[in-house]
Amino acid sequence: MSKPIDTLSAHDRTDLQHAHALLENPSIAAKLSNVIGAPVEQSMKILPDKWSRRIHSVTAISIDKALDVAVESIPKRPQRILPHKFYTGAAISIGAASGFIGLPALAFELPLTTTLLLRAIADIALQEGEALDSLESRLACMEVFALGGISPDDDSAETGYYGTRVALSMTLNQAVQYISTHGLSQRGAPVLVNFVSAVASRFGVAISQKTALQLLPVAGALGGATINGLFMEHFKSMAHGHFTLRRLERKYGEALVRKEYIDLVNPAPY
């Protein structure tokens, strides 16, 4: 009987540290603000209330569509993986096109960007050894939409990466069990509605920040392209961190990897 591995190798510890850096710093809001040269808070103040409601609605529709793709369309076996630049380039093109139109383009642009992002996430999952013939692994791709960096106001590791996973774990597991038995034929089933809502509510925060920045005078077609490209790169980074940790968890167990990760978030005082 093999002895459980209770210590990360030097190589795997480096991977853990890299994943931590990707997942916890900086937030999408900080990245967007740095590129545009204006704080997200400023742009959020000029976002009309009716558009806040519209963003929430379109985000939910986009995540619901992504669930279809995750369950029914993501390749279950490794195929030719597209270069990462392909996805970012496509997102930039979509952002440039929607930038000419402005906010009314959101209903067209966001579902396309979300589906494109999910495909990029699935490729990253495959590269990190995920078996996408597993429904749980495919829905783990959906988790990435809910991930983001810790904000400066967060004072606990539980508000970061593992906190988000804990918050989603029950609805994700229930969705896996339900879809395994019933598929997606009953889209109004509370289990599916709860899962989509849980992911969309978190993803919607980033979408609101992204959309609000596109309202600023500096935006437009060029701003829309830049913001969309950065948005894609951010969530690809989240996917790399997420699936690196899942790979390590398969090797060492979730408890050990989580402990080592939390120690990086809250290092012991000397």
GROMACS .gro file of C-alpha atoms in nm:
model
  270
    1MET     CA    1   0.000   0.000   0.000
    2SER     CA    2   0.151   0.333  -0.108
    3LYS     CA    3   0.218   0.597   0.151
    4PRO     CA    4   0.014   0.918   0.109
    5ILE     CA    5   0.216   1.212  -0.023
    6ASP     CA    6   0.213   1.476   0.249
    7THR     CA    7   0.467   1.724   0.112
    8LEU     CA    8   0.466   1.912  -0.217
    9SER     CA    9   0.767   1.866  -0.440
   10ALA     CA   10   0.976   2.174  -0.515
   11HIS     CA   11   0.834   2.189  -0.870
   12ASP     CA   12   0.474   2.154  -0.752
   13ARG     CA   13   0.528   2.416  -0.480
   14THR     CA   14   0.644   2.656  -0.750
   15ASP     CA   15   0.329   2.577  -0.948
   16LEU     CA   16   0.120   2.642  -0.636
   17GLN     CA   17   0.287   2.978  -0.582
   18HIS     CA   18   0.229   3.074  -0.945
   19ALA     CA   19  -0.138   2.974  -0.922
   20HIS     CA   20  -0.174   3.181  -0.604
   21ALA     CA   21  -0.024   3.485  -0.779
   22LEU     CA   22  -0.266   3.445  -1.070
   23LEU     CA   23  -0.578   3.393  -0.860
   24GLU     CA   24  -0.533   3.649  -0.586
   25ASN     CA   25  -0.363   3.952  -0.744
   26PRO     CA   26  -0.469   4.180  -0.896
   27SER     CA   27  -0.844   4.201  -0.944
   28ILE     CA   28  -1.004   4.251  -1.284
   29ALA     CA   29  -1.113   4.598  -1.168
   30ALA     CA   30  -0.753   4.700  -1.100
   31LYS     CA   31  -0.634   4.566  -1.436
   32LEU     CA   32  -0.909   4.746  -1.626
   33SER     CA   33  -0.848   5.072  -1.440
   34ASN     CA   34  -0.475   5.060  -1.511
   35VAL     CA   35  -0.526   5.016  -1.884
   36ILE     CA   36  -0.799   5.277  -1.928
   37GLY     CA   37  -0.645   5.523  -1.684
   38ALA     CA   38  -0.964   5.579  -1.486
   39PRO     CA   39  -1.089   5.411  -1.169
   40VAL     CA   40  -1.373   5.162  -1.202
   41GLU     CA   41  -1.556   5.341  -0.920
   42GLN     CA   42  -1.578   5.656  -1.133
   43SER     CA   43  -1.722   5.473  -1.430
   44MET     CA   44  -1.970   5.276  -1.217
   45LYS     CA   45  -2.126   5.606  -1.104
   46ILE     CA   46  -2.225   5.695  -1.459
   47LEU     CA   47  -2.373   5.354  -1.541
   48PRO     CA   48  -2.751   5.406  -1.574
   49ASP     CA   49  -2.968   5.199  -1.340
   50LYS     CA   50  -3.158   5.051  -1.633
   51TRP     CA   51  -2.829   4.926  -1.774
   52SER     CA   52  -2.734   4.767  -1.445
   53ARG     CA   53  -3.052   4.562  -1.471
   54ARG     CA   54  -2.983   4.490  -1.838
   55ILE     CA   55  -2.630   4.372  -1.759
   56HIS     CA   56  -2.766   4.134  -1.495
   57SER     CA   57  -3.016   3.991  -1.744
   58VAL     CA   58  -2.767   3.949  -2.030
   59THR     CA   59  -2.507   3.797  -1.796
   60ALA     CA   60  -2.757   3.535  -1.679
   61ILE     CA   61  -2.848   3.455  -2.041
   62SER     CA   62  -2.479   3.426  -2.132
   63ILE     CA   63  -2.401   3.191  -1.843
   64ASP     CA   64  -2.708   2.983  -1.926
   65LYS     CA   65  -2.580   2.951  -2.284
   66ALA     CA   66  -2.234   2.865  -2.151
   67LEU     CA   67  -2.391   2.582  -1.950
   68ASP     CA   68  -2.526   2.438  -2.276
   69VAL     CA   69  -2.179   2.455  -2.428
   70ALA     CA   70  -2.013   2.307  -2.119
   71VAL     CA   71  -2.248   2.009  -2.106
   72GLU     CA   72  -2.307   1.936  -2.473
   73SER     CA   73  -2.038   2.094  -2.692
   74ILE     CA   74  -1.699   2.095  -2.518
   75PRO     CA   75  -1.484   1.816  -2.669
   76LYS     CA   76  -1.455   1.532  -2.420
   77ARG     CA   77  -1.120   1.416  -2.556
   78PRO     CA   78  -0.809   1.621  -2.633
   79GLN     CA   79  -0.816   1.753  -2.988
   80ARG     CA   80  -0.607   2.018  -3.157
   81ILE     CA   81  -0.576   2.294  -2.899
   82LEU     CA   82  -0.586   2.641  -3.052
   83PRO     CA   83  -0.313   2.892  -2.967
   84HIS     CA   84  -0.408   3.112  -2.671
   85LYS     CA   85  -0.358   3.420  -2.889
   86PHE     CA   86  -0.645   3.303  -3.109
   87TYR     CA   87  -0.900   3.350  -2.831
   88THR     CA   88  -0.763   3.686  -2.724
   89GLY     CA   89  -0.751   3.806  -3.084
   90ALA     CA   90  -1.111   3.701  -3.141
   91ALA     CA   91  -1.220   3.877  -2.820
   92ILE     CA   92  -1.041   4.194  -2.930
   93SER     CA   93  -1.221   4.183  -3.267
   94ILE     CA   94  -1.558   4.137  -3.098
   95GLY     CA   95  -1.481   4.421  -2.857
   96ALA     CA   96  -1.380   4.655  -3.140
   97ALA     CA   97  -1.701   4.582  -3.332
   98SER     CA   98  -1.923   4.634  -3.027
   99GLY     CA   99  -1.729   4.948  -2.932
  100PHE     CA  100  -1.864   5.127  -3.237
  101ILE     CA  101  -2.220   5.057  -3.124
  102GLY     CA  102  -2.183   5.105  -2.750
  103LEU     CA  103  -2.398   4.959  -2.474
  104PRO     CA  104  -2.678   4.833  -2.704
  105ALA     CA  105  -2.427   4.582  -2.844
  106LEU     CA  106  -2.398   4.408  -2.506
  107ALA     CA  107  -2.675   4.158  -2.580
  108PHE     CA  108  -2.486   4.051  -2.893
  109GLU     CA  109  -2.128   4.079  -2.767
  110LEU     CA  110  -2.146   3.920  -2.422
  111PRO     CA  111  -2.284   3.575  -2.519
  112LEU     CA  112  -2.019   3.553  -2.793
  113THR     CA  113  -1.737   3.658  -2.561
  114THR     CA  114  -1.857   3.423  -2.286
  115THR     CA  115  -1.876   3.121  -2.519
  116LEU     CA  116  -1.535   3.205  -2.665
  117LEU     CA  117  -1.394   3.236  -2.314
  118LEU     CA  118  -1.539   2.900  -2.214
  119ARG     CA  119  -1.366   2.734  -2.510
  120ALA     CA  120  -1.036   2.889  -2.402
  121ILE     CA  121  -1.094   2.771  -2.045
  122ALA     CA  122  -1.164   2.416  -2.165
  123ASP     CA  123  -0.837   2.412  -2.361
  124ILE     CA  124  -0.650   2.519  -2.048
  125ALA     CA  125  -0.828   2.249  -1.847
  126LEU     CA  126  -0.712   1.985  -2.096
  127GLN     CA  127  -0.355   2.113  -2.075
  128GLU     CA  128  -0.368   2.068  -1.697
  129GLY     CA  129  -0.484   1.708  -1.727
  130GLU     CA  130  -0.859   1.745  -1.674
  131ALA     CA  131  -1.069   1.459  -1.807
  132LEU     CA  132  -1.346   1.649  -1.982
  133ASP     CA  133  -1.548   1.334  -2.029
  134SER     CA  134  -1.632   1.399  -1.663
  135LEU     CA  135  -1.933   1.627  -1.617
  136GLU     CA  136  -1.781   1.760  -1.296
  137SER     CA  137  -1.470   1.870  -1.485
  138ARG     CA  138  -1.678   2.043  -1.751
  139LEU     CA  139  -1.877   2.232  -1.489
  140ALA     CA  140  -1.547   2.318  -1.318
  141CYS     CA  141  -1.481   2.521  -1.634
  142MET     CA  142  -1.791   2.722  -1.543
  143GLU     CA  143  -1.644   2.798  -1.201
  144VAL     CA  144  -1.381   3.016  -1.365
  145PHE     CA  145  -1.647   3.276  -1.451
  146ALA     CA  146  -1.699   3.328  -1.078
  147LEU     CA  147  -1.333   3.376  -0.995
  148GLY     CA  148  -1.149   3.701  -0.943
  149GLY     CA  149  -0.869   3.853  -0.743
  150ILE     CA  150  -0.906   3.951  -0.378
  151SER     CA  151  -0.998   4.315  -0.340
  152PRO     CA  152  -0.811   4.540  -0.096
  153ASP     CA  153  -1.112   4.531   0.138
  154ASP     CA  154  -1.102   4.154   0.179
  155ASP     CA  155  -0.966   4.049   0.517
  156SER     CA  156  -0.993   3.672   0.498
  157ALA     CA  157  -0.860   3.399   0.274
  158GLU     CA  158  -1.214   3.263   0.261
  159THR     CA  159  -1.318   3.559   0.045
  160GLY     CA  160  -1.061   3.458  -0.215
  161TYR     CA  161  -1.024   3.157  -0.440
  162TYR     CA  162  -1.118   2.880  -0.199
  163GLY     CA  163  -1.393   3.091  -0.050
  164THR     CA  164  -1.552   3.116  -0.394
  165ARG     CA  165  -1.518   2.743  -0.450
  166VAL     CA  166  -1.679   2.666  -0.115
  167ALA     CA  167  -1.965   2.903  -0.198
  168LEU     CA  168  -2.024   2.727  -0.531
  169SER     CA  169  -1.958   2.369  -0.423
  170MET     CA  170  -2.310   2.273  -0.317
  171THR     CA  171  -2.485   2.418  -0.622
  172LEU     CA  172  -2.219   2.272  -0.854
  173ASN     CA  173  -2.245   1.923  -0.704
  174GLN     CA  174  -2.624   1.936  -0.719
  175ALA     CA  175  -2.608   2.047  -1.083
  176VAL     CA  176  -2.373   1.759  -1.168
  177GLN     CA  177  -2.608   1.506  -1.007
  178TYR     CA  178  -2.917   1.654  -1.173
  179ILE     CA  179  -2.767   1.680  -1.524
  180SER     CA  180  -2.624   1.328  -1.499
  181THR     CA  181  -2.978   1.199  -1.454
  182HIS     CA  182  -3.199   1.444  -1.642
  183GLY     CA  183  -2.974   1.631  -1.882
  184LEU     CA  184  -3.073   1.988  -1.965
  185SER     CA  185  -3.429   1.916  -2.075
  186GLN     CA  186  -3.583   2.094  -1.775
  187ARG     CA  187  -3.404   2.430  -1.780
  188GLY     CA  188  -3.635   2.573  -1.517
  189ALA     CA  189  -3.535   2.311  -1.259
  190PRO     CA  190  -3.437   2.489  -0.934
  191VAL     CA  191  -3.102   2.307  -0.924
  192LEU     CA  192  -2.999   2.447  -1.264
  193VAL     CA  193  -3.141   2.791  -1.194
  194ASN     CA  194  -2.946   2.807  -0.868
  195PHE     CA  195  -2.619   2.707  -1.034
  196VAL     CA  196  -2.656   2.957  -1.318
  197SER     CA  197  -2.755   3.231  -1.072
  198ALA     CA  198  -2.460   3.159  -0.842
  199VAL     CA  199  -2.211   3.185  -1.128
  200ALA     CA  200  -2.383   3.478  -1.301
  201SER     CA  201  -2.403   3.688  -0.984
  202ARG     CA  202  -2.024   3.677  -0.949
  203PHE     CA  203  -1.944   3.704  -1.318
  204GLY     CA  204  -2.186   3.995  -1.340
  205VAL     CA  205  -1.967   4.206  -1.111
  206ALA     CA  206  -1.680   4.187  -1.360
  207ILE     CA  207  -1.918   4.244  -1.652
  208SER     CA  208  -2.059   4.557  -1.484
  209GLN     CA  209  -1.709   4.695  -1.429
  210LYS     CA  210  -1.608   4.616  -1.787
  211THR     CA  211  -1.924   4.771  -1.933
  212ALA     CA  212  -1.902   5.082  -1.715
  213LEU     CA  213  -1.547   5.151  -1.831
  214GLN     CA  214  -1.660   5.126  -2.191
  215LEU     CA  215  -1.889   5.423  -2.124
  216LEU     CA  216  -1.595   5.654  -2.059
  217PRO     CA  217  -1.491   5.895  -2.337
  218VAL     CA  218  -1.156   5.719  -2.371
  219ALA     CA  219  -1.338   5.401  -2.473
  220GLY     CA  220  -1.522   5.350  -2.801
  221ALA     CA  221  -1.394   5.103  -3.061
  222LEU     CA  222  -1.031   5.114  -2.944
  223GLY     CA  223  -1.132   5.100  -2.578
  224GLY     CA  224  -1.377   4.818  -2.642
  225ALA     CA  225  -1.108   4.613  -2.816
  226THR     CA  226  -0.852   4.676  -2.541
  227ILE     CA  227  -1.097   4.603  -2.261
  228ASN     CA  228  -1.222   4.282  -2.422
  229GLY     CA  229  -0.867   4.159  -2.481
  230LEU     CA  230  -0.771   4.229  -2.122
  231PHE     CA  231  -1.093   4.066  -2.001
  232MET     CA  232  -1.011   3.748  -2.194
  233GLU     CA  233  -0.652   3.743  -2.067
  234HIS     CA  234  -0.767   3.790  -1.707
  235PHE     CA  235  -1.005   3.496  -1.709
  236LYS     CA  236  -0.755   3.277  -1.894
  237SER     CA  237  -0.515   3.351  -1.607
  238MET     CA  238  -0.788   3.254  -1.360
  239ALA     CA  239  -0.832   2.928  -1.553
  240HIS     CA  240  -0.460   2.852  -1.543
  241GLY     CA  241  -0.455   2.904  -1.166
  242HIS     CA  242  -0.778   2.710  -1.108
  243PHE     CA  243  -0.679   2.403  -1.306
  244THR     CA  244  -0.324   2.405  -1.173
  245LEU     CA  245  -0.468   2.372  -0.823
  246ARG     CA  246  -0.710   2.100  -0.933
  247ARG     CA  247  -0.416   1.910  -1.084
  248LEU     CA  248  -0.226   1.938  -0.756
  249GLU     CA  249  -0.537   1.832  -0.562
  250ARG     CA  250  -0.561   1.516  -0.770
  251LYS     CA  251  -0.203   1.435  -0.676
  252TYR     CA  252  -0.188   1.543  -0.310
  253GLY     CA  253  -0.551   1.571  -0.201
  254GLU     CA  254  -0.755   1.889  -0.160
  255ALA     CA  255  -0.684   1.929   0.213
  256LEU     CA  256  -0.306   1.957   0.175
  257VAL     CA  257  -0.317   2.183  -0.130
  258ARG     CA  258  -0.575   2.408   0.030
  259LYS     CA  259  -0.369   2.436   0.350
  260GLU     CA  260  -0.055   2.526   0.155
  261TYR     CA  261  -0.251   2.780  -0.049
  262ILE     CA  262  -0.410   2.943   0.257
  263ASP     CA  263  -0.064   2.968   0.414
  264LEU     CA  264   0.041   3.176   0.113
  265VAL     CA  265  -0.262   3.402   0.155
  266ASN     CA  266  -0.206   3.442   0.530
  267PRO     CA  267   0.162   3.369   0.595
  268ALA     CA  268   0.258   3.286   0.953
  269PRO     CA  269   0.432   3.575   1.135
  270TYR     CA  270   0.802   3.538   1.205
   0.00000   0.00000   0.00000
